[in-house]
């Protein structure tokens, strides 16, 4: 436990098109949209358990070229999932690329359409 009992509430990711990004986060990954205040820019808030992912639609300042092929060598958000194999099947169906973790854990890395890296670690039984 940290000195101030810190936990993660949300991670924010910059996206160039909220509706296109929702096709990945909502439709493929199954994240559930939740209420978002009327901010002066487009975006979406997605609930994942007790935490959230916030999609912020802004001009993306990060290049999508020249990033490491393996998302584990880039800044990334790591999420637990119930089955890496089932997630792989969904990513394959969607034609998305991914790499398996080189750590030996049952985990994979992929990137969204804006180059944001995500790690999915299979939750231990």
PDB file of C-alpha atoms in Angstrom:
ATOM      1  CA  UNK A   1       0.000   0.000   0.000  1.00  0.00           C
ATOM      2  CA  UNK A   2       1.312   3.449  -0.852  1.00  0.00           C
ATOM      3  CA  UNK A   3       1.730   6.218   1.692  1.00  0.00           C
ATOM      4  CA  UNK A   4      -1.522   7.840   0.497  1.00  0.00           C
ATOM      5  CA  UNK A   5      -3.425   4.640  -0.408  1.00  0.00           C
ATOM      6  CA  UNK A   6      -3.135   5.459  -4.101  1.00  0.00           C
ATOM      7  CA  UNK A   7      -5.030   3.518  -6.764  1.00  0.00           C
ATOM      8  CA  UNK A   8      -5.435   4.176 -10.478  1.00  0.00           C
ATOM      9  CA  UNK A   9      -8.745   5.819 -11.392  1.00  0.00           C
ATOM     10  CA  UNK A  10      -8.207   6.192 -15.144  1.00  0.00           C
ATOM     11  CA  UNK A  11      -5.705   6.379 -17.951  1.00  0.00           C
ATOM     12  CA  UNK A  12      -6.178   8.914 -20.750  1.00  0.00           C
ATOM     13  CA  UNK A  13      -5.278   8.155 -24.340  1.00  0.00           C
ATOM     14  CA  UNK A  14      -5.104  10.674 -27.171  1.00  0.00           C
ATOM     15  CA  UNK A  15      -7.080   9.602 -30.240  1.00  0.00           C
ATOM     16  CA  UNK A  16      -7.633  11.364 -33.557  1.00  0.00           C
ATOM     17  CA  UNK A  17     -11.237  10.161 -34.105  1.00  0.00           C
ATOM     18  CA  UNK A  18     -13.388   9.092 -31.144  1.00  0.00           C
ATOM     19  CA  UNK A  19     -15.974   7.215 -33.214  1.00  0.00           C
ATOM     20  CA  UNK A  20     -13.306   5.217 -35.064  1.00  0.00           C
ATOM     21  CA  UNK A  21     -11.505   4.483 -31.787  1.00  0.00           C
ATOM     22  CA  UNK A  22     -14.741   3.252 -30.194  1.00  0.00           C
ATOM     23  CA  UNK A  23     -14.856   0.511 -32.839  1.00  0.00           C
ATOM     24  CA  UNK A  24     -11.789  -0.933 -31.081  1.00  0.00           C
ATOM     25  CA  UNK A  25     -12.315  -0.046 -27.425  1.00  0.00           C
ATOM     26  CA  UNK A  26     -16.091  -0.600 -27.268  1.00  0.00           C
ATOM     27  CA  UNK A  27     -16.841  -3.028 -30.083  1.00  0.00           C
ATOM     28  CA  UNK A  28     -13.769  -5.312 -30.031  1.00  0.00           C
ATOM     29  CA  UNK A  29     -12.603  -5.007 -26.404  1.00  0.00           C
ATOM     30  CA  UNK A  30     -16.105  -4.615 -24.946  1.00  0.00           C
ATOM     31  CA  UNK A  31     -15.382  -1.550 -22.796  1.00  0.00           C
ATOM     32  CA  UNK A  32     -18.596   0.104 -21.624  1.00  0.00           C
ATOM     33  CA  UNK A  33     -19.105   3.845 -22.299  1.00  0.00           C
ATOM     34  CA  UNK A  34     -19.908   5.811 -19.163  1.00  0.00           C
ATOM     35  CA  UNK A  35     -21.088   9.349 -18.495  1.00  0.00           C
ATOM     36  CA  UNK A  36     -18.707  12.127 -19.529  1.00  0.00           C
ATOM     37  CA  UNK A  37     -19.113  15.807 -18.662  1.00  0.00           C
ATOM     38  CA  UNK A  38     -19.599  18.322 -21.497  1.00  0.00           C
ATOM     39  CA  UNK A  39     -15.932  19.006 -22.145  1.00  0.00           C
ATOM     40  CA  UNK A  40     -14.902  21.435 -24.927  1.00  0.00           C
ATOM     41  CA  UNK A  41     -13.460  18.646 -27.098  1.00  0.00           C
ATOM     42  CA  UNK A  42     -14.757  15.249 -28.298  1.00  0.00           C
ATOM     43  CA  UNK A  43     -13.937  12.049 -26.485  1.00  0.00           C
ATOM     44  CA  UNK A  44     -15.365   9.138 -24.551  1.00  0.00           C
ATOM     45  CA  UNK A  45     -15.043   7.681 -21.077  1.00  0.00           C
ATOM     46  CA  UNK A  46     -15.051   3.900 -20.857  1.00  0.00           C
ATOM     47  CA  UNK A  47     -15.567   1.833 -17.727  1.00  0.00           C
ATOM     48  CA  UNK A  48     -13.340  -1.202 -17.095  1.00  0.00           C
ATOM     49  CA  UNK A  49     -14.117  -2.631 -13.682  1.00  0.00           C
ATOM     50  CA  UNK A  50     -13.557   0.080 -11.073  1.00  0.00           C
ATOM     51  CA  UNK A  51     -11.228   1.978 -13.424  1.00  0.00           C
ATOM     52  CA  UNK A  52     -11.716   3.935 -16.618  1.00  0.00           C
ATOM     53  CA  UNK A  53     -10.043   4.662 -19.934  1.00  0.00           C
ATOM     54  CA  UNK A  54     -10.595   8.222 -21.174  1.00  0.00           C
ATOM     55  CA  UNK A  55     -10.313   8.806 -24.903  1.00  0.00           C
ATOM     56  CA  UNK A  56      -9.345  12.409 -25.654  1.00  0.00           C
ATOM     57  CA  UNK A  57      -9.862  13.500 -29.252  1.00  0.00           C
ATOM     58  CA  UNK A  58      -7.075  15.926 -29.987  1.00  0.00           C
ATOM     59  CA  UNK A  59      -4.507  16.416 -32.697  1.00  0.00           C
ATOM     60  CA  UNK A  60      -2.165  13.556 -31.909  1.00  0.00           C
ATOM     61  CA  UNK A  61       1.262  14.941 -30.993  1.00  0.00           C
ATOM     62  CA  UNK A  62       2.854  11.473 -30.955  1.00  0.00           C
ATOM     63  CA  UNK A  63       4.147  10.024 -34.211  1.00  0.00           C
ATOM     64  CA  UNK A  64       2.776   6.630 -35.181  1.00  0.00           C
ATOM     65  CA  UNK A  65       5.929   5.867 -37.181  1.00  0.00           C
ATOM     66  CA  UNK A  66       9.236   4.982 -35.584  1.00  0.00           C
ATOM     67  CA  UNK A  67       7.662   3.469 -32.476  1.00  0.00           C
ATOM     68  CA  UNK A  68       8.934   0.093 -31.233  1.00  0.00           C
ATOM     69  CA  UNK A  69       7.193  -2.827 -32.951  1.00  0.00           C
ATOM     70  CA  UNK A  70       6.655  -4.428 -29.531  1.00  0.00           C
ATOM     71  CA  UNK A  71       4.455  -2.257 -27.297  1.00  0.00           C
ATOM     72  CA  UNK A  72       6.267  -3.498 -24.195  1.00  0.00           C
ATOM     73  CA  UNK A  73       9.195  -1.293 -25.210  1.00  0.00           C
ATOM     74  CA  UNK A  74       6.981   1.813 -25.375  1.00  0.00           C
ATOM     75  CA  UNK A  75       4.815   3.581 -22.832  1.00  0.00           C
ATOM     76  CA  UNK A  76       1.636   1.555 -22.478  1.00  0.00           C
ATOM     77  CA  UNK A  77      -1.406   0.789 -20.361  1.00  0.00           C
ATOM     78  CA  UNK A  78      -1.576  -2.752 -18.961  1.00  0.00           C
ATOM     79  CA  UNK A  79      -4.956  -4.411 -18.408  1.00  0.00           C
ATOM     80  CA  UNK A  80      -5.942  -7.785 -16.992  1.00  0.00           C
ATOM     81  CA  UNK A  81      -8.162  -9.959 -19.169  1.00  0.00           C
ATOM     82  CA  UNK A  82      -9.897 -13.283 -18.637  1.00  0.00           C
ATOM     83  CA  UNK A  83      -8.356 -14.991 -21.689  1.00  0.00           C
ATOM     84  CA  UNK A  84      -5.455 -13.924 -23.885  1.00  0.00           C
ATOM     85  CA  UNK A  85      -6.415 -16.666 -26.370  1.00  0.00           C
ATOM     86  CA  UNK A  86      -9.978 -15.333 -26.739  1.00  0.00           C
ATOM     87  CA  UNK A  87      -8.645 -11.793 -27.135  1.00  0.00           C
ATOM     88  CA  UNK A  88      -6.203 -13.001 -29.796  1.00  0.00           C
ATOM     89  CA  UNK A  89      -9.113 -14.548 -31.695  1.00  0.00           C
ATOM     90  CA  UNK A  90     -10.985 -11.213 -31.633  1.00  0.00           C
ATOM     91  CA  UNK A  91      -7.911  -9.274 -32.760  1.00  0.00           C
ATOM     92  CA  UNK A  92      -7.322 -11.802 -35.565  1.00  0.00           C
ATOM     93  CA  UNK A  93     -10.948 -11.437 -36.727  1.00  0.00           C
ATOM     94  CA  UNK A  94     -10.536  -7.636 -36.738  1.00  0.00           C
ATOM     95  CA  UNK A  95      -7.267  -7.896 -38.692  1.00  0.00           C
ATOM     96  CA  UNK A  96      -5.287  -6.217 -35.922  1.00  0.00           C
ATOM     97  CA  UNK A  97      -1.630  -6.940 -35.323  1.00  0.00           C
ATOM     98  CA  UNK A  98      -0.201  -7.805 -31.926  1.00  0.00           C
ATOM     99  CA  UNK A  99       2.903  -9.283 -30.350  1.00  0.00           C
ATOM    100  CA  UNK A 100       3.116 -11.790 -27.550  1.00  0.00           C
ATOM    101  CA  UNK A 101       4.918 -10.886 -24.354  1.00  0.00           C
ATOM    102  CA  UNK A 102       8.581 -11.883 -24.280  1.00  0.00           C
ATOM    103  CA  UNK A 103       8.501 -12.100 -20.459  1.00  0.00           C
ATOM    104  CA  UNK A 104       7.049 -15.607 -20.380  1.00  0.00           C
ATOM    105  CA  UNK A 105       3.733 -14.364 -18.985  1.00  0.00           C
ATOM    106  CA  UNK A 106       0.510 -15.090 -20.856  1.00  0.00           C
ATOM    107  CA  UNK A 107       0.192 -11.575 -22.255  1.00  0.00           C
ATOM    108  CA  UNK A 108       0.014  -9.724 -25.551  1.00  0.00           C
ATOM    109  CA  UNK A 109       0.582  -6.191 -26.784  1.00  0.00           C
ATOM    110  CA  UNK A 110      -1.271  -4.313 -29.505  1.00  0.00           C
ATOM    111  CA  UNK A 111      -1.740  -0.737 -30.617  1.00  0.00           C
ATOM    112  CA  UNK A 112      -4.889   1.194 -31.364  1.00  0.00           C
ATOM    113  CA  UNK A 113      -5.307   3.142 -34.618  1.00  0.00           C
ATOM    114  CA  UNK A 114      -3.394   6.091 -33.103  1.00  0.00           C
ATOM    115  CA  UNK A 115      -0.394   4.069 -31.953  1.00  0.00           C
ATOM    116  CA  UNK A 116      -1.335   3.871 -28.251  1.00  0.00           C
ATOM    117  CA  UNK A 117       0.163   0.646 -26.879  1.00  0.00           C
ATOM    118  CA  UNK A 118      -1.929  -1.669 -24.711  1.00  0.00           C
ATOM    119  CA  UNK A 119      -0.824  -4.746 -22.818  1.00  0.00           C
ATOM    120  CA  UNK A 120      -3.306  -7.477 -21.932  1.00  0.00           C
ATOM    121  CA  UNK A 121      -2.251  -9.872 -19.181  1.00  0.00           C
ATOM    122  CA  UNK A 122      -4.281 -13.006 -18.516  1.00  0.00           C
ATOM    123  CA  UNK A 123      -5.720 -12.823 -15.007  1.00  0.00           C
ATOM    124  CA  UNK A 124      -4.539 -15.748 -12.878  1.00  0.00           C
ATOM    125  CA  UNK A 125      -7.286 -18.178 -11.890  1.00  0.00           C
TER     126      UNK A 125
END
